[in-house]
């Protein structure tokens, strides 16, 4: 029987973290070298955690499926990272960042975690600057800031349009220095295909060496999953091609509860799809909304080019509907409104599947040079992809799946329901509720990796002093290795097959986008729940995987991942079905205000849904962690 | 709908590091001009799979020009014909109907072929591990605004730090030198005030590690022309100057 103990400390929210840090057990510095920790993933969360844990003295093994840790998908984040520094004198504070994040998450996050995130945000900037992250500076030499959607203060720090890249390089460089000292052992080209437990506790992992095909096991006193999100269940998303749910899903099958899988963020400013061959959607930084005005023609049958359409014939729908936030409304609101106008037939572009993001006013006001200074690389990227020049013609944008707020359920210490198994960054569910504000993903990844996990993991390890890790010769490991090997080989020994893996992934994506996308309803979700298992069965029977399991085989890597996405998608639909309310990135059409805004039901749904695996052919069991809001009053979100 | 192209591809196929490679000639018909180069390869791969031929392996991930996983020689040019563009951001509209396109992996001794178009670039990580960092253990450093950094310095650091580590500079160089990559990493940290304490040691260690793996620079400038981020050759001059200084400084310290 699983019980959800969030371990949120007592006391006022602003004191919880400091009190907790003092009360949790410590591992004496000279004893830290007696503990081995496995970190899976080398994005912002994984790299920062692995480097910080090694600096403390722990022996760290870090795993990535890339050739180098620096390629993790955090590298692609563009816009920035939030911190409550109040360098702009505009009224920012830890409390305000906390408040904005709880409200922005539509009251479906845990207050204590969010407050801690806001608190340590300040330290993150200091740490990154000390490492040499080249944040943008003013002429006076001080750090520059900008504002982001969902906030009315300028608290976002940025490094051109490549903030994620620079923060990841900072964390990767810290990791590289620890690799050089030998405190960290790096395993690259390693696909983590199972989590191993003994007597209910996590004791290691099973990996497939993606160069040789060999299956290995690794043991440790604790396992940390920093494996990112599940956006690629949609096939078309802004995530890198290799992002997947496998390690988290395998942990779920080993007893870790999966929380809020129906929460996925849709990013409002992506380049619309141009044809069906498209493999992914490219995101344009949300910071563009600071200076770009969003509009569509009022007339559905408009045929003039954008520059020929006079002001009166343009529908600046966000500015009209939300006068105080305008183009800077949070992502869910911006996305849904874009869908509405496109669905009404007002879309722009050859496929009428986008809205305009227009910089004409900014260029007229500040000059093209100033705009180029701010967004030059994004404009270049747009031009390359579409063949259109955004300095002279408005960009076309449309929402796309971008970030996932659901993930493995974790307590305040970031530990899953499997003792010794941690989930950090996007892989856990804890900080963003039903919607994530801009520039806060980088913040959470680094907060967890630099400043939360290194403290909280000690609480689990301290009592284990003197215990040696379960040897990899133990039956739990040999059996897990055998199971992984069997599962991997079954695909390649199967003969025949009708379609490659991409085909099935694309088909799955269509179902998930159609029924669990920007808007959901009961009939659609029921349909998804019948179509997904049918597709999965067809996939398992008929997928064609060529080549050998020994050595590099990109089809084999992908087939395991899509297999897990198939199971995951079903849980996602089930979670969306039971949440009969709208909140943030989950819009149930049955639950909306008369103006068409998301309508929450706090009476019945102010909880985290956490699902327990019950076996391959059984539906998962729902557990609920009630959410209490003592500091941020539950109110209907309004950005008008 | 976008215009369709019919192309002839000559793609390098190689089973593993020790296998003999050969070109595979394949038609790529009905490719939309809006597709990226990698999406074109995806289409070709799906058709190969239909014919029970193993798909072509190539490095790729973000497909936004930032992760640095992709990169192939296209008609002899690293990342293809368009300036300042990674392969994933190269679009088929840059090609003409009927073109023949030769696709090969990066060529450099330090980057052995792993399979088909995918190479092993881990030598770059060895260079970073030799000193490409500022030692600032996680803790409570001073306030980020306590050290003023002139905008020009921050911008220069960012210009250098924009390197995506794809390896095009090495592949384009007739000597397979890694000066552009190494100098960009060095300049990023060496121009910043935070980077000063370790500047000379960092420079010496990184340059010497680079030389263990890669060839020498003879100022061809091909690296810059191939770089998707247009990293400046000035950084190589900066690195050379810092290396000479480092030799003097590190030696004088050792003599003390």
JSON list of C-alpha atoms in Angstrom, two decimals, chain A residues 240-350:
[
{"chain": "A", "resi": 240, "resn": "UNK", "atom": "CA", "xyz": [15.06, 17.20, -29.27]},
{"chain": "A", "resi": 241, "resn": "UNK", "atom": "CA", "xyz": [14.53, 14.01, -31.23]},
{"chain": "A", "resi": 242, "resn": "UNK", "atom": "CA", "xyz": [15.98, 11.70, -28.57]},
{"chain": "A", "resi": 243, "resn": "UNK", "atom": "CA", "xyz": [14.01, 13.03, -25.58]},
{"chain": "A", "resi": 244, "resn": "UNK", "atom": "CA", "xyz": [11.93, 10.19, -24.17]},
{"chain": "A", "resi": 245, "resn": "UNK", "atom": "CA", "xyz": [10.05, 8.88, -21.15]},
{"chain": "A", "resi": 246, "resn": "UNK", "atom": "CA", "xyz": [11.83, 5.54, -20.86]},
{"chain": "A", "resi": 247, "resn": "UNK", "atom": "CA", "xyz": [13.88, 5.87, -17.66]},
{"chain": "A", "resi": 248, "resn": "UNK", "atom": "CA", "xyz": [10.99, 7.53, -15.82]},
{"chain": "A", "resi": 249, "resn": "UNK", "atom": "CA", "xyz": [8.55, 4.97, -17.17]},
{"chain": "A", "resi": 250, "resn": "UNK", "atom": "CA", "xyz": [10.76, 2.07, -16.18]},
{"chain": "A", "resi": 251, "resn": "UNK", "atom": "CA", "xyz": [10.99, 3.61, -12.69]},
{"chain": "A", "resi": 252, "resn": "UNK", "atom": "CA", "xyz": [7.20, 3.86, -12.68]},
{"chain": "A", "resi": 253, "resn": "UNK", "atom": "CA", "xyz": [6.97, 0.17, -13.48]},
{"chain": "A", "resi": 254, "resn": "UNK", "atom": "CA", "xyz": [9.31, -0.47, -10.55]},
{"chain": "A", "resi": 255, "resn": "UNK", "atom": "CA", "xyz": [7.05, 1.32, -8.09]},
{"chain": "A", "resi": 256, "resn": "UNK", "atom": "CA", "xyz": [7.59, 5.06, -8.53]},
{"chain": "A", "resi": 257, "resn": "UNK", "atom": "CA", "xyz": [4.27, 6.87, -8.77]},
{"chain": "A", "resi": 258, "resn": "UNK", "atom": "CA", "xyz": [3.74, 9.00, -11.88]},
{"chain": "A", "resi": 259, "resn": "UNK", "atom": "CA", "xyz": [2.12, 12.34, -11.11]},
{"chain": "A", "resi": 260, "resn": "UNK", "atom": "CA", "xyz": [-0.05, 14.62, -13.24]},
{"chain": "A", "resi": 261, "resn": "UNK", "atom": "CA", "xyz": [0.82, 13.03, -16.60]},
{"chain": "A", "resi": 262, "resn": "UNK", "atom": "CA", "xyz": [-1.95, 15.01, -18.31]},
{"chain": "A", "resi": 263, "resn": "UNK", "atom": "CA", "xyz": [-0.13, 18.31, -17.71]},
{"chain": "A", "resi": 264, "resn": "UNK", "atom": "CA", "xyz": [1.83, 19.34, -20.79]},
{"chain": "A", "resi": 265, "resn": "UNK", "atom": "CA", "xyz": [2.80, 22.82, -21.67]},
{"chain": "A", "resi": 266, "resn": "UNK", "atom": "CA", "xyz": [2.04, 24.25, -25.00]},
{"chain": "A", "resi": 267, "resn": "UNK", "atom": "CA", "xyz": [4.42, 26.97, -26.05]},
{"chain": "A", "resi": 268, "resn": "UNK", "atom": "CA", "xyz": [2.74, 29.81, -27.90]},
{"chain": "A", "resi": 269, "resn": "UNK", "atom": "CA", "xyz": [5.58, 30.93, -30.18]},
{"chain": "A", "resi": 270, "resn": "UNK", "atom": "CA", "xyz": [6.69, 28.14, -32.49]},
{"chain": "A", "resi": 271, "resn": "UNK", "atom": "CA", "xyz": [7.05, 28.12, -36.24]},
{"chain": "A", "resi": 272, "resn": "UNK", "atom": "CA", "xyz": [3.95, 26.48, -37.75]},
{"chain": "A", "resi": 273, "resn": "UNK", "atom": "CA", "xyz": [4.36, 23.12, -39.49]},
{"chain": "A", "resi": 274, "resn": "UNK", "atom": "CA", "xyz": [4.91, 23.39, -43.22]},
{"chain": "A", "resi": 275, "resn": "UNK", "atom": "CA", "xyz": [4.32, 19.82, -44.41]},
{"chain": "A", "resi": 276, "resn": "UNK", "atom": "CA", "xyz": [3.74, 16.30, -43.16]},
{"chain": "A", "resi": 277, "resn": "UNK", "atom": "CA", "xyz": [7.38, 15.29, -43.44]},
{"chain": "A", "resi": 278, "resn": "UNK", "atom": "CA", "xyz": [8.21, 17.62, -40.61]},
{"chain": "A", "resi": 279, "resn": "UNK", "atom": "CA", "xyz": [10.09, 15.91, -37.79]},
{"chain": "A", "resi": 280, "resn": "UNK", "atom": "CA", "xyz": [9.82, 18.57, -35.13]},
{"chain": "A", "resi": 281, "resn": "UNK", "atom": "CA", "xyz": [8.64, 22.06, -34.40]},
{"chain": "A", "resi": 282, "resn": "UNK", "atom": "CA", "xyz": [11.04, 24.89, -33.77]},
{"chain": "A", "resi": 283, "resn": "UNK", "atom": "CA", "xyz": [10.41, 27.21, -30.93]},
{"chain": "A", "resi": 284, "resn": "UNK", "atom": "CA", "xyz": [11.02, 30.91, -31.06]},
{"chain": "A", "resi": 285, "resn": "UNK", "atom": "CA", "xyz": [11.82, 32.41, -27.67]},
{"chain": "A", "resi": 286, "resn": "UNK", "atom": "CA", "xyz": [8.89, 33.70, -25.72]},
{"chain": "A", "resi": 287, "resn": "UNK", "atom": "CA", "xyz": [10.90, 36.87, -25.11]},
{"chain": "A", "resi": 288, "resn": "UNK", "atom": "CA", "xyz": [9.81, 37.86, -28.62]},
{"chain": "A", "resi": 289, "resn": "UNK", "atom": "CA", "xyz": [6.45, 38.69, -27.10]},
{"chain": "A", "resi": 290, "resn": "UNK", "atom": "CA", "xyz": [8.05, 41.62, -25.28]},
{"chain": "A", "resi": 291, "resn": "UNK", "atom": "CA", "xyz": [8.33, 43.54, -28.52]},
{"chain": "A", "resi": 292, "resn": "UNK", "atom": "CA", "xyz": [6.25, 41.63, -31.03]},
{"chain": "A", "resi": 293, "resn": "UNK", "atom": "CA", "xyz": [2.55, 42.34, -31.38]},
{"chain": "A", "resi": 294, "resn": "UNK", "atom": "CA", "xyz": [0.33, 39.37, -32.10]},
{"chain": "A", "resi": 295, "resn": "UNK", "atom": "CA", "xyz": [-2.53, 39.72, -34.56]},
{"chain": "A", "resi": 296, "resn": "UNK", "atom": "CA", "xyz": [-4.59, 38.09, -37.28]},
{"chain": "A", "resi": 297, "resn": "UNK", "atom": "CA", "xyz": [-6.70, 39.68, -40.00]},
{"chain": "A", "resi": 298, "resn": "UNK", "atom": "CA", "xyz": [-10.24, 40.43, -38.83]},
{"chain": "A", "resi": 299, "resn": "UNK", "atom": "CA", "xyz": [-11.60, 39.17, -42.12]},
{"chain": "A", "resi": 300, "resn": "UNK", "atom": "CA", "xyz": [-11.50, 35.40, -42.58]},
{"chain": "A", "resi": 301, "resn": "UNK", "atom": "CA", "xyz": [-11.13, 35.83, -46.32]},
{"chain": "A", "resi": 302, "resn": "UNK", "atom": "CA", "xyz": [-8.31, 38.37, -46.15]},
{"chain": "A", "resi": 303, "resn": "UNK", "atom": "CA", "xyz": [-6.00, 38.04, -49.15]},
{"chain": "A", "resi": 304, "resn": "UNK", "atom": "CA", "xyz": [-3.75, 41.10, -48.80]},
{"chain": "A", "resi": 305, "resn": "UNK", "atom": "CA", "xyz": [-0.17, 40.70, -47.58]},
{"chain": "A", "resi": 306, "resn": "UNK", "atom": "CA", "xyz": [0.45, 41.66, -43.95]},
{"chain": "A", "resi": 307, "resn": "UNK", "atom": "CA", "xyz": [1.96, 45.08, -44.69]},
{"chain": "A", "resi": 308, "resn": "UNK", "atom": "CA", "xyz": [-1.06, 46.00, -46.85]},
{"chain": "A", "resi": 309, "resn": "UNK", "atom": "CA", "xyz": [-3.58, 45.34, -44.08]},
{"chain": "A", "resi": 310, "resn": "UNK", "atom": "CA", "xyz": [-4.49, 48.59, -42.30]},
{"chain": "A", "resi": 311, "resn": "UNK", "atom": "CA", "xyz": [-4.63, 48.80, -38.49]},
{"chain": "A", "resi": 312, "resn": "UNK", "atom": "CA", "xyz": [-8.43, 48.74, -38.38]},
{"chain": "A", "resi": 313, "resn": "UNK", "atom": "CA", "xyz": [-8.53, 45.42, -40.20]},
{"chain": "A", "resi": 314, "resn": "UNK", "atom": "CA", "xyz": [-6.13, 43.76, -37.77]},
{"chain": "A", "resi": 315, "resn": "UNK", "atom": "CA", "xyz": [-7.34, 41.86, -34.73]},
{"chain": "A", "resi": 316, "resn": "UNK", "atom": "CA", "xyz": [-4.82, 42.24, -31.88]},
{"chain": "A", "resi": 317, "resn": "UNK", "atom": "CA", "xyz": [-6.74, 39.65, -29.92]},
{"chain": "A", "resi": 318, "resn": "UNK", "atom": "CA", "xyz": [-4.51, 39.42, -26.84]},
{"chain": "A", "resi": 319, "resn": "UNK", "atom": "CA", "xyz": [-4.27, 43.19, -26.43]},
{"chain": "A", "resi": 320, "resn": "UNK", "atom": "CA", "xyz": [-8.04, 43.53, -26.80]},
{"chain": "A", "resi": 321, "resn": "UNK", "atom": "CA", "xyz": [-9.01, 40.70, -24.47]},
{"chain": "A", "resi": 322, "resn": "UNK", "atom": "CA", "xyz": [-6.32, 41.11, -21.82]},
{"chain": "A", "resi": 323, "resn": "UNK", "atom": "CA", "xyz": [-5.51, 44.83, -21.65]},
{"chain": "A", "resi": 324, "resn": "UNK", "atom": "CA", "xyz": [-3.21, 44.70, -18.60]},
{"chain": "A", "resi": 325, "resn": "UNK", "atom": "CA", "xyz": [-1.02, 41.77, -19.73]},
{"chain": "A", "resi": 326, "resn": "UNK", "atom": "CA", "xyz": [-1.61, 42.10, -23.45]},
{"chain": "A", "resi": 327, "resn": "UNK", "atom": "CA", "xyz": [0.89, 40.07, -25.47]},
{"chain": "A", "resi": 328, "resn": "UNK", "atom": "CA", "xyz": [2.56, 38.93, -22.23]},
{"chain": "A", "resi": 329, "resn": "UNK", "atom": "CA", "xyz": [-0.26, 36.74, -20.92]},
{"chain": "A", "resi": 330, "resn": "UNK", "atom": "CA", "xyz": [0.93, 33.32, -19.67]},
{"chain": "A", "resi": 331, "resn": "UNK", "atom": "CA", "xyz": [1.64, 30.58, -22.15]},
{"chain": "A", "resi": 332, "resn": "UNK", "atom": "CA", "xyz": [-1.57, 28.61, -21.76]},
{"chain": "A", "resi": 333, "resn": "UNK", "atom": "CA", "xyz": [-3.70, 31.70, -22.33]},
{"chain": "A", "resi": 334, "resn": "UNK", "atom": "CA", "xyz": [-1.65, 32.83, -25.34]},
{"chain": "A", "resi": 335, "resn": "UNK", "atom": "CA", "xyz": [-1.74, 29.35, -26.85]},
{"chain": "A", "resi": 336, "resn": "UNK", "atom": "CA", "xyz": [-5.43, 28.77, -26.44]},
{"chain": "A", "resi": 337, "resn": "UNK", "atom": "CA", "xyz": [-6.29, 32.14, -27.93]},
{"chain": "A", "resi": 338, "resn": "UNK", "atom": "CA", "xyz": [-4.10, 31.41, -30.95]},
{"chain": "A", "resi": 339, "resn": "UNK", "atom": "CA", "xyz": [-5.93, 28.13, -31.44]},
{"chain": "A", "resi": 340, "resn": "UNK", "atom": "CA", "xyz": [-9.27, 29.92, -31.16]},
{"chain": "A", "resi": 341, "resn": "UNK", "atom": "CA", "xyz": [-8.52, 32.46, -33.89]},
{"chain": "A", "resi": 342, "resn": "UNK", "atom": "CA", "xyz": [-7.04, 29.81, -36.18]},
{"chain": "A", "resi": 343, "resn": "UNK", "atom": "CA", "xyz": [-10.03, 27.54, -35.60]},
{"chain": "A", "resi": 344, "resn": "UNK", "atom": "CA", "xyz": [-12.25, 30.51, -36.49]},
{"chain": "A", "resi": 345, "resn": "UNK", "atom": "CA", "xyz": [-10.55, 30.57, -39.89]},
{"chain": "A", "resi": 346, "resn": "UNK", "atom": "CA", "xyz": [-8.43, 33.66, -39.28]},
{"chain": "A", "resi": 347, "resn": "UNK", "atom": "CA", "xyz": [-5.09, 31.82, -39.50]},
{"chain": "A", "resi": 348, "resn": "UNK", "atom": "CA", "xyz": [-2.29, 33.18, -41.68]},
{"chain": "A", "resi": 349, "resn": "UNK", "atom": "CA", "xyz": [0.28, 31.57, -43.95]},
{"chain": "A", "resi": 350, "resn": "UNK", "atom": "CA", "xyz": [-0.07, 29.07, -46.80]}
]
